[in-house]
PDB file of C-alpha atoms in Angstrom:
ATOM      1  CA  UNK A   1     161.466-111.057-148.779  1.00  0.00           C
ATOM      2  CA  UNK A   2     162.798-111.133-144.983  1.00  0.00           C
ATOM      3  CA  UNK A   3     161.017-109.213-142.767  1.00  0.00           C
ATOM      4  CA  UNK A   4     161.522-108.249-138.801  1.00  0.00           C
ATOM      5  CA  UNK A   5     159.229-109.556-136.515  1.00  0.00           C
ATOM      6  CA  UNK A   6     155.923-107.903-135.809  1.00  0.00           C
ATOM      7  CA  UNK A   7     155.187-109.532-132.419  1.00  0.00           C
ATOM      8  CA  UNK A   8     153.164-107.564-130.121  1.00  0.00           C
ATOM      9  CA  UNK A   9     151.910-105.414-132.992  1.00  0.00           C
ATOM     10  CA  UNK A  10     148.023-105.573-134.062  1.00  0.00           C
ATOM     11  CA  UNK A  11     147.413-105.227-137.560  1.00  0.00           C
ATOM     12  CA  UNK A  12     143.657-104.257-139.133  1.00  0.00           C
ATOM     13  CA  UNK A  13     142.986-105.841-142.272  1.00  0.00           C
ATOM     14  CA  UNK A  14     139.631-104.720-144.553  1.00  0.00           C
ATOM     15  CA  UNK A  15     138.006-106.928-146.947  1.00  0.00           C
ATOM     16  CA  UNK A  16     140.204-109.745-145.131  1.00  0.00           C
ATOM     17  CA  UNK A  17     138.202-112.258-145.490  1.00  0.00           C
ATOM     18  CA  UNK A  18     139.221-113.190-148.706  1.00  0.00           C
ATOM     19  CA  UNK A  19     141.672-112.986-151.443  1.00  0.00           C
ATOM     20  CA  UNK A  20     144.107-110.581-151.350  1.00  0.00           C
ATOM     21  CA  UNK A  21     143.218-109.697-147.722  1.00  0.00           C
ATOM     22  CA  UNK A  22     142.801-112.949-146.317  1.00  0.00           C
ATOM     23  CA  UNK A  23     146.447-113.404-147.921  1.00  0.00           C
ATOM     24  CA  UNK A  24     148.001-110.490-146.066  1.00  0.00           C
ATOM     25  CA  UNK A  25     145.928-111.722-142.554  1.00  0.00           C
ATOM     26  CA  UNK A  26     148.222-115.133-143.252  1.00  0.00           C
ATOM     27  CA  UNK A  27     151.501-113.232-143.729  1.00  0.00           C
ATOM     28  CA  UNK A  28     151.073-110.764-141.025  1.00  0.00           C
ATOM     29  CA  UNK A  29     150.369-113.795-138.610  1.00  0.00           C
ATOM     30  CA  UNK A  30     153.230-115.422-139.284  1.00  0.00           C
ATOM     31  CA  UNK A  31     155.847-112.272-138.685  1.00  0.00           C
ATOM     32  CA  UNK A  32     153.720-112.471-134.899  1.00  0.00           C
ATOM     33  CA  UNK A  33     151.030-109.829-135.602  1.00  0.00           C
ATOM     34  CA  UNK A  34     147.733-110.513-134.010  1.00  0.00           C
ATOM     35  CA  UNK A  35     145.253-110.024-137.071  1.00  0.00           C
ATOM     36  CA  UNK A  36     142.188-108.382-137.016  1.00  0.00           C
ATOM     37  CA  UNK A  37     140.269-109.363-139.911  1.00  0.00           C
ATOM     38  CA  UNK A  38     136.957-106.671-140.881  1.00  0.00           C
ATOM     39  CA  UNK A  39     134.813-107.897-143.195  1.00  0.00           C
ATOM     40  CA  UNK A  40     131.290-107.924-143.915  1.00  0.00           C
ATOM     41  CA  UNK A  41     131.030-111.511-144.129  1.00  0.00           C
ATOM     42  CA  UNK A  42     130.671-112.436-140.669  1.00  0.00           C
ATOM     43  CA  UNK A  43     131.619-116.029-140.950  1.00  0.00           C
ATOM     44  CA  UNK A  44     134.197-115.904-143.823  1.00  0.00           C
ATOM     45  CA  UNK A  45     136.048-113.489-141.313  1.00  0.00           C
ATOM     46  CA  UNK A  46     135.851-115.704-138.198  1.00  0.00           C
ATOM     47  CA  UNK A  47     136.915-118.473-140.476  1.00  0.00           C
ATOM     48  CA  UNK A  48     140.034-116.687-141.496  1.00  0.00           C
ATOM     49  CA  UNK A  49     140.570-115.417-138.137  1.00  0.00           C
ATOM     50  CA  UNK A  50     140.726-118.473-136.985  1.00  0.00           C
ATOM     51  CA  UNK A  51     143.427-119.978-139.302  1.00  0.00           C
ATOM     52  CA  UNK A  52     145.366-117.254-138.151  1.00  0.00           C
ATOM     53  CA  UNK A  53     144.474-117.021-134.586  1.00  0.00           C
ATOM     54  CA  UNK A  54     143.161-113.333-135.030  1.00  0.00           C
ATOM     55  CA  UNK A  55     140.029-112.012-134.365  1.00  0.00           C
ATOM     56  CA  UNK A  56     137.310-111.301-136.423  1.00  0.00           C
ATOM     57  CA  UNK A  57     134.999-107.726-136.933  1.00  0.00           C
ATOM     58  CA  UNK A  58     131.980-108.140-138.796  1.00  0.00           C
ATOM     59  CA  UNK A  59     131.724-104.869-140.012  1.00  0.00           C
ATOM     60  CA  UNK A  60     128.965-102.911-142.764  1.00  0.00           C
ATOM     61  CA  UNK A  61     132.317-100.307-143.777  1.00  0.00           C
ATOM     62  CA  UNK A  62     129.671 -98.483-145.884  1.00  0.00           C
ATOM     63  CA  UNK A  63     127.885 -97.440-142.359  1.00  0.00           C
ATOM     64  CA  UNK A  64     130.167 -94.275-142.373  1.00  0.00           C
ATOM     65  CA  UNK A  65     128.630 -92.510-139.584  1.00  0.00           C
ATOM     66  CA  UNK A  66     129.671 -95.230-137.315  1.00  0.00           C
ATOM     67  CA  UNK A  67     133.417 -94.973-138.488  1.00  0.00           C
ATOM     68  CA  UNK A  68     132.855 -91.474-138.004  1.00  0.00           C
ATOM     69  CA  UNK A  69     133.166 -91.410-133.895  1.00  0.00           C
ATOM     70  CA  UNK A  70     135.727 -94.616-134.061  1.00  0.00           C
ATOM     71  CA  UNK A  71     138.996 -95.310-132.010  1.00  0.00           C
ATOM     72  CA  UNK A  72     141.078 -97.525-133.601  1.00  0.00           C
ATOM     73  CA  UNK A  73     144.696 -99.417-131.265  1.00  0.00           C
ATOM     74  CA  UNK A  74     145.780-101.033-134.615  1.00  0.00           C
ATOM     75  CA  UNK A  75     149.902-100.403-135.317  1.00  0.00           C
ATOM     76  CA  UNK A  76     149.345-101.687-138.619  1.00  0.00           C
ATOM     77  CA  UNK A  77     145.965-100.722-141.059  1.00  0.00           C
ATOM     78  CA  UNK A  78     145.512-102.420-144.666  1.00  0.00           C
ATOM     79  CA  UNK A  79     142.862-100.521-146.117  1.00  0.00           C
ATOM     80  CA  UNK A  80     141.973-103.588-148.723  1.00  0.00           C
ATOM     81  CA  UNK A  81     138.190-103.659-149.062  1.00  0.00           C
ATOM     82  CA  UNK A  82     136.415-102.674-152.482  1.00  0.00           C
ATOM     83  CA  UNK A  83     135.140-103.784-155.464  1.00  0.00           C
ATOM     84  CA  UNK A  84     134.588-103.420-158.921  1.00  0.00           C
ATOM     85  CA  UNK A  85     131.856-102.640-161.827  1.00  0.00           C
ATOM     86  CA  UNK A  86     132.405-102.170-165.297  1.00  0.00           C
ATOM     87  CA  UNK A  87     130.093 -99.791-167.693  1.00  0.00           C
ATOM     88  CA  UNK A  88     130.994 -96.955-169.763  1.00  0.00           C
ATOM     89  CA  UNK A  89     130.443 -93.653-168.544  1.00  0.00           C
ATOM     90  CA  UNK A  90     126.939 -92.611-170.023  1.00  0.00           C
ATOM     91  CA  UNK A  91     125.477 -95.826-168.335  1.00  0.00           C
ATOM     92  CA  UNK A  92     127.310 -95.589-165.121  1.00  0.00           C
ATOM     93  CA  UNK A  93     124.793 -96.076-162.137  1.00  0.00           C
ATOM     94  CA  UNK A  94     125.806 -92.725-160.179  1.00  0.00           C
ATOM     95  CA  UNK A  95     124.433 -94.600-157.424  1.00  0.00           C
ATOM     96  CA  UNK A  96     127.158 -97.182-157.422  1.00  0.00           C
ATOM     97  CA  UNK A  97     129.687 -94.607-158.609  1.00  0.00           C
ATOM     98  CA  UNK A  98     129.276 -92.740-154.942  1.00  0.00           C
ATOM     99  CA  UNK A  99     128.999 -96.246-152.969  1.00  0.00           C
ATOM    100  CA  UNK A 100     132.576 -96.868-154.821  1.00  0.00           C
ATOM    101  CA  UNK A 101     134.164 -93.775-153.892  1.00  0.00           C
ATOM    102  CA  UNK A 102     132.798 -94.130-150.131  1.00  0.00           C
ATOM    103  CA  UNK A 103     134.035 -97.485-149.863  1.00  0.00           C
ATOM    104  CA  UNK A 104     137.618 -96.752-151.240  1.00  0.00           C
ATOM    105  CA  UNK A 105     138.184 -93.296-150.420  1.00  0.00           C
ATOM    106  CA  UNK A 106     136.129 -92.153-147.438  1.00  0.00           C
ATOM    107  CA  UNK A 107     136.302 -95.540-145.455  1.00  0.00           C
ATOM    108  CA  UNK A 108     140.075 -95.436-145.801  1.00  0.00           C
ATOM    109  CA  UNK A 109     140.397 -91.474-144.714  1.00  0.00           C
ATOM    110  CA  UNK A 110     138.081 -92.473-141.668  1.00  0.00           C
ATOM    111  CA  UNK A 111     140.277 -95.564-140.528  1.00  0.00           C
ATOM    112  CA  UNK A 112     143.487 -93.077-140.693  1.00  0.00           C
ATOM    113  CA  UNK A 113     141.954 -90.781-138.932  1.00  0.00           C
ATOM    114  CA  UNK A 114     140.733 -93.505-136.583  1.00  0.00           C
ATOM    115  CA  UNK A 115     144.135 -94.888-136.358  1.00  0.00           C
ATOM    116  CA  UNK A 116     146.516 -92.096-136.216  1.00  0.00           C
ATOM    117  CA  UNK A 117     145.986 -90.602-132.439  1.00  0.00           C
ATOM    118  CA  UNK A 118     146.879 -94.311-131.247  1.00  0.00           C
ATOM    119  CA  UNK A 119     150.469 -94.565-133.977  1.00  0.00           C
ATOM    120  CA  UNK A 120     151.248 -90.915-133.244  1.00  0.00           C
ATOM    121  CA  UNK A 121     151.176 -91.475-129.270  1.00  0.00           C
ATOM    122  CA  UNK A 122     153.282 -94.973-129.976  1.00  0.00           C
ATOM    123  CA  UNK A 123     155.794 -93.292-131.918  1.00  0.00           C
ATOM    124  CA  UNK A 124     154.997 -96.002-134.721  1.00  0.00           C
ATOM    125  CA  UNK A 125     152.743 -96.732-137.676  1.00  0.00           C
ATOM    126  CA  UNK A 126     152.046 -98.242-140.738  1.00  0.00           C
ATOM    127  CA  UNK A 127     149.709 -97.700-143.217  1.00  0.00           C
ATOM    128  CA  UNK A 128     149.492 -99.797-146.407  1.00  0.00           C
ATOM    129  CA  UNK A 129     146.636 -99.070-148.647  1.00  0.00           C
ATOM    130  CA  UNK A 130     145.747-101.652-151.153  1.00  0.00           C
ATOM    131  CA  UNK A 131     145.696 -99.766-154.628  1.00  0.00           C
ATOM    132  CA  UNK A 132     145.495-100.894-158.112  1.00  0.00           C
ATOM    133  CA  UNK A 133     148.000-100.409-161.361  1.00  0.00           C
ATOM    134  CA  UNK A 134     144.140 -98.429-161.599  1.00  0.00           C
ATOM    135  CA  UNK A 135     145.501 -95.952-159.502  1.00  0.00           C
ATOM    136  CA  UNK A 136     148.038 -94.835-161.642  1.00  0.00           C
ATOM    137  CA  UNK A 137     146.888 -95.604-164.843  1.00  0.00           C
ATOM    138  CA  UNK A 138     143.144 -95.842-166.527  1.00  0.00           C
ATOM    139  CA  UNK A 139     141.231 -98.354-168.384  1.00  0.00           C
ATOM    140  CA  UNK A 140     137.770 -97.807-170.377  1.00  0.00           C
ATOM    141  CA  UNK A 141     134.645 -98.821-168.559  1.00  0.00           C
ATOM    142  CA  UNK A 142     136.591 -98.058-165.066  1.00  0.00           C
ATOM    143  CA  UNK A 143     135.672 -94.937-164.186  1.00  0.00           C
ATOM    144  CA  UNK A 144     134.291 -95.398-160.689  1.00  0.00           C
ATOM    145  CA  UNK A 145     136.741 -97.872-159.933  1.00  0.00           C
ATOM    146  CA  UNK A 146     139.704 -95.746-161.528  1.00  0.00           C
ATOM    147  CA  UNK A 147     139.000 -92.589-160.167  1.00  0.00           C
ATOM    148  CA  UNK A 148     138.304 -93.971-156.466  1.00  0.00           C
ATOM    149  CA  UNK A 149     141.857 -95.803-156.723  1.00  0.00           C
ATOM    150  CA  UNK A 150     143.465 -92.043-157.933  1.00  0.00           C
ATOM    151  CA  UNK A 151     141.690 -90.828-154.909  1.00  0.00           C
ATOM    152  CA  UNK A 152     143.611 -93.117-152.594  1.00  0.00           C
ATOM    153  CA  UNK A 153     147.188 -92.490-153.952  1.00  0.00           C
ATOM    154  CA  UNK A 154     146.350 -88.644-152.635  1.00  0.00           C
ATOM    155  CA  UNK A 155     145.260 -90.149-149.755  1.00  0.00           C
ATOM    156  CA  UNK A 156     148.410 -92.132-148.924  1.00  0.00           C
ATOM    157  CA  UNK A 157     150.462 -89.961-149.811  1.00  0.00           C
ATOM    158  CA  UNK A 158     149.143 -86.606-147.691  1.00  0.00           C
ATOM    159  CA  UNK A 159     149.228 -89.357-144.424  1.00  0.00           C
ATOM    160  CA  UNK A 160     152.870 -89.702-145.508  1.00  0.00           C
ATOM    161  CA  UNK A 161     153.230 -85.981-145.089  1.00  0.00           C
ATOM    162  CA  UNK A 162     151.410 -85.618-141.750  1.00  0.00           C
ATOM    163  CA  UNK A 163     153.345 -89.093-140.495  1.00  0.00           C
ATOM    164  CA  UNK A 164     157.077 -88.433-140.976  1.00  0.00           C
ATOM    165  CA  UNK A 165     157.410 -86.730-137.793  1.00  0.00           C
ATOM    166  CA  UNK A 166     155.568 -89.463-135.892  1.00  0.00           C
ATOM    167  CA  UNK A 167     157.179 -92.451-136.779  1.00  0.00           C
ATOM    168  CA  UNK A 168     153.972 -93.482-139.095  1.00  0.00           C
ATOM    169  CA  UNK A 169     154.744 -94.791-142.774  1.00  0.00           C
ATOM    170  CA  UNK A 170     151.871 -94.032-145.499  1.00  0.00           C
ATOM    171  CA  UNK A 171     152.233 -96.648-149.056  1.00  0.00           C
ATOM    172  CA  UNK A 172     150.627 -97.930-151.882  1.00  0.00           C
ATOM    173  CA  UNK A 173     150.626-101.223-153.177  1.00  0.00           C
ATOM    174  CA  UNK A 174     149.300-101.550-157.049  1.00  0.00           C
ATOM    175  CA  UNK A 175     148.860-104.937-158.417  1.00  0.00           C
ATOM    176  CA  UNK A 176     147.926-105.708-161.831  1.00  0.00           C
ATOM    177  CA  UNK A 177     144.989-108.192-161.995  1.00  0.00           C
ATOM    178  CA  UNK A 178     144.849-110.256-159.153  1.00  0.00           C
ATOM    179  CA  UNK A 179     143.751-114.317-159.025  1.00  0.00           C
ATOM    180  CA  UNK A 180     140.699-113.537-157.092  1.00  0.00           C
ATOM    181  CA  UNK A 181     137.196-114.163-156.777  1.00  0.00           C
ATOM    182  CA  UNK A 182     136.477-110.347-157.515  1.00  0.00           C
ATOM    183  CA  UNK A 183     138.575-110.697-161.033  1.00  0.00           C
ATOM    184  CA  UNK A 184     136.685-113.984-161.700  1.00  0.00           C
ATOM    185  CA  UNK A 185     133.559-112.153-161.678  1.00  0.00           C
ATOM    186  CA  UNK A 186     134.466-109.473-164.240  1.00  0.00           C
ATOM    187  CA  UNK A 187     134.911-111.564-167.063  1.00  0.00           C
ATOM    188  CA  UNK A 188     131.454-111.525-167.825  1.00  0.00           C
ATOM    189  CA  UNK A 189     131.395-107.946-167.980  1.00  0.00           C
ATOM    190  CA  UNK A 190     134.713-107.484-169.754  1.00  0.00           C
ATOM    191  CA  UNK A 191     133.355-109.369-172.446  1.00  0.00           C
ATOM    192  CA  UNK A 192     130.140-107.362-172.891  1.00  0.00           C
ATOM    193  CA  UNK A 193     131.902-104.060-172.191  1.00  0.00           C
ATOM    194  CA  UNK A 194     134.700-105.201-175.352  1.00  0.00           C
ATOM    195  CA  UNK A 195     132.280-107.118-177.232  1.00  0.00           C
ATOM    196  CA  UNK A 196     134.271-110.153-177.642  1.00  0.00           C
ATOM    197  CA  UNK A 197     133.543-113.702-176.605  1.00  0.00           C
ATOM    198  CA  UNK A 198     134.949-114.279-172.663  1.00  0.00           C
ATOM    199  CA  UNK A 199     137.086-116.800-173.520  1.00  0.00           C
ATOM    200  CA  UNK A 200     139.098-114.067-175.290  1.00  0.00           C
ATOM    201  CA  UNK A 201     139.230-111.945-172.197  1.00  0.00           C
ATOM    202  CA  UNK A 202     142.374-112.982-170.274  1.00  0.00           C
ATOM    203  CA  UNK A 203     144.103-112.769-173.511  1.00  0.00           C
ATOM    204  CA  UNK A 204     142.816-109.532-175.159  1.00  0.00           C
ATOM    205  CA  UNK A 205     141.953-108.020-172.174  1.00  0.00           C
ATOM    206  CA  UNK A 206     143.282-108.719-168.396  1.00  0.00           C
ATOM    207  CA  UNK A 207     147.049-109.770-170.389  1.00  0.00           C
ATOM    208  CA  UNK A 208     147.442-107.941-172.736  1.00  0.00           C
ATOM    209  CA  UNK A 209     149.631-105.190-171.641  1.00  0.00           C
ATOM    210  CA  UNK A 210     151.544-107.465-169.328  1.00  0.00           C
ATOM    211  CA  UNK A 211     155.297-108.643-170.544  1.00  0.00           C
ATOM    212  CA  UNK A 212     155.080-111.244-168.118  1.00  0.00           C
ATOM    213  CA  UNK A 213     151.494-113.193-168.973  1.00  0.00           C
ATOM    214  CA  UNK A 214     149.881-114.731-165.754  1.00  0.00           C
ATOM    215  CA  UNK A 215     148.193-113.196-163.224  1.00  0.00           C
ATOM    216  CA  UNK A 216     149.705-111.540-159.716  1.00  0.00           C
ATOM    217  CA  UNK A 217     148.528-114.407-156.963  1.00  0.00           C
ATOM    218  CA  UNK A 218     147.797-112.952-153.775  1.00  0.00           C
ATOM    219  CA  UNK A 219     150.445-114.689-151.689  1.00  0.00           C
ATOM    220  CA  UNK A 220     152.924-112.231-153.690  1.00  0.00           C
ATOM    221  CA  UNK A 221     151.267-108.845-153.072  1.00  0.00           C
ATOM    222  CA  UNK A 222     150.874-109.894-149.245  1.00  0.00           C
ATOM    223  CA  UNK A 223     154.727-110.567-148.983  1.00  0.00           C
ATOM    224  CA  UNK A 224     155.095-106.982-150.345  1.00  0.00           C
ATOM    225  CA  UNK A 225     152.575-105.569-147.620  1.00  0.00           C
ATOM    226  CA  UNK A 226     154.773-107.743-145.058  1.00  0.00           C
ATOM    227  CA  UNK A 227     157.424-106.238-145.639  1.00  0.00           C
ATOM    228  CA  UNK A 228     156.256-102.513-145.937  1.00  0.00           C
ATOM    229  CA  UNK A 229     154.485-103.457-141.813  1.00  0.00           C
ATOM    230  CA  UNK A 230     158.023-103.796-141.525  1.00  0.00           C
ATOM    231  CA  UNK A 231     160.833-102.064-139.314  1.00  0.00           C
ATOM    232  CA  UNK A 232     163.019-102.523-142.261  1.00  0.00           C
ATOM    233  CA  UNK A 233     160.542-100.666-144.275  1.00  0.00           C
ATOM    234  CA  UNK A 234     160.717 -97.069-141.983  1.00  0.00           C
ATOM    235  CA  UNK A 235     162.166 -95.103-144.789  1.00  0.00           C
ATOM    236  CA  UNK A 236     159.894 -96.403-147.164  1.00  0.00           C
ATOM    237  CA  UNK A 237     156.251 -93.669-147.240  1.00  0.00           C
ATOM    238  CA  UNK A 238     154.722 -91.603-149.633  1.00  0.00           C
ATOM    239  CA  UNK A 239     155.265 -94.662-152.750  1.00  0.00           C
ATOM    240  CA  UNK A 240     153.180 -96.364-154.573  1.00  0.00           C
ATOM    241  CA  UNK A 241     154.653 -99.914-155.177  1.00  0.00           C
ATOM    242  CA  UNK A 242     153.614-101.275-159.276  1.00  0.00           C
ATOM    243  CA  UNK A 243     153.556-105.559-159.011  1.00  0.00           C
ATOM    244  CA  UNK A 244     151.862-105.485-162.233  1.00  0.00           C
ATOM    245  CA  UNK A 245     153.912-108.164-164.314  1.00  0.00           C
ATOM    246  CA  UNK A 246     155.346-105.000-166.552  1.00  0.00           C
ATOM    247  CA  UNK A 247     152.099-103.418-167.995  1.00  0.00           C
ATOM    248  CA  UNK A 248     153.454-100.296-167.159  1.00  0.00           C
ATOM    249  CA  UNK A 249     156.991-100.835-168.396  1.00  0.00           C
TER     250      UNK A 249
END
């Protein structure tokens, strides 16, 4: 996908320090943006920042009052960070069910509102918010993760709203299930939460709505972020963009 050049543009990336953020801090760098990669693990970030010659933020996002009172210069934000957990409903921790919805919800709403005085005064903006095929759809066991993902997709799209007239682009982007470490460590859990053995899990589970039957890599939702950061991509806001290998077909 050909993209314009994003030289002289700064682009904030959450949860870049690995997977699919660390992927969109590589293709960001190389249309010209100067990365900023925020992630609570201080080292992985510098590490990444420094294969993209970005800088790092070591950042706790869940420390809400301090995002609370912050000013953000970025022209581009990738709200990417979060997690998941997997239990049905009556054994839900609703503990972790608020930490979810803080970290994907409220963190995102405070890095708009961060970011939009600088975009609005520039004339210029993107925001690309890293959903989930979650956020438009539901799975069992998901209900933390599925409902904070729902959340977002209101999110975006109300920033859409309040954009247009300022230049600033609000999108989605909804993978399926994503070659990560965070998928990785689900298996487990998907087993236990199906009861079936976790070899059958990628099969029964994680494929088995897909027509095509591998997993998204995280090069290939990147490239879609690229080109939403994109000039080319100023008519596109208020969307939610399904790279889910047909499960929703």
């Amino acid at each position: 996908m050909m993209v314009s050049d994003l030289s002289g543009q700064s682009a904030l990336i959450t949860g870049g320090a690995g997977g699919i953020g660390a992927a969109c801090a590589a293709a960001l760098a190389a249309q010209g943006a100067h990365v900023i990669v925020a992630d609570r693990d201080a080292e992985a970030a510098e590490r990444v920042a420094g294969q993209v010659r970005g800088e790092a933020w070591a950042v706790d996002l869940l420390d809400t009052a301090a995002l609370e009172t912050l000013t953000l210069s970025a022209d581009i934000l990738v709200n990417n960070a979060g997690y998941q957990t997997i239990n049905p409903i009556e054994a839900f921790d609703p503990a972790e069910f608020r930490r979810m919805q803080t970290l994907m919800v409220e963190v995102p709403f405070l890095l708009i509102r961060a970011a939009l005085p600088h975009m609005y005064k520039n004339g210029h903006g993107r925001i690309i918010n890293v959903s989930s095929v979650h956020g438009l759809r539901a799975s069992a066991f998901k209900s933390a993760y599925v409902t904070a993902k729902h959340g977002l997709e209101g999110l975006s799209k109300v920033t859409a709203l309040e954009g247009g007239d300022h230049g600033v682009t609000s999108n989605c982007v909804n993978p399926g299930y994503v070659r990560t470490p965070l998928l990785e460590s689900q298996i487990s859990a998907q087993a236990a939460a199906h009861g079936i053995p976790a070899d059958e899990v990628m099969h029964e589970v994680i494929l088995a709505k897909n027509a095509i039957k591998r997993l998204v890599e995280p090069a290939e939702v990147a490239a879609l972020v690229a080109f939403l950061a994109s000039r080319e991509a100023a008519m596109v806001t208020g969307s939610s963009y399904l790279m889910d290998g047909g499960w929703t077909a």
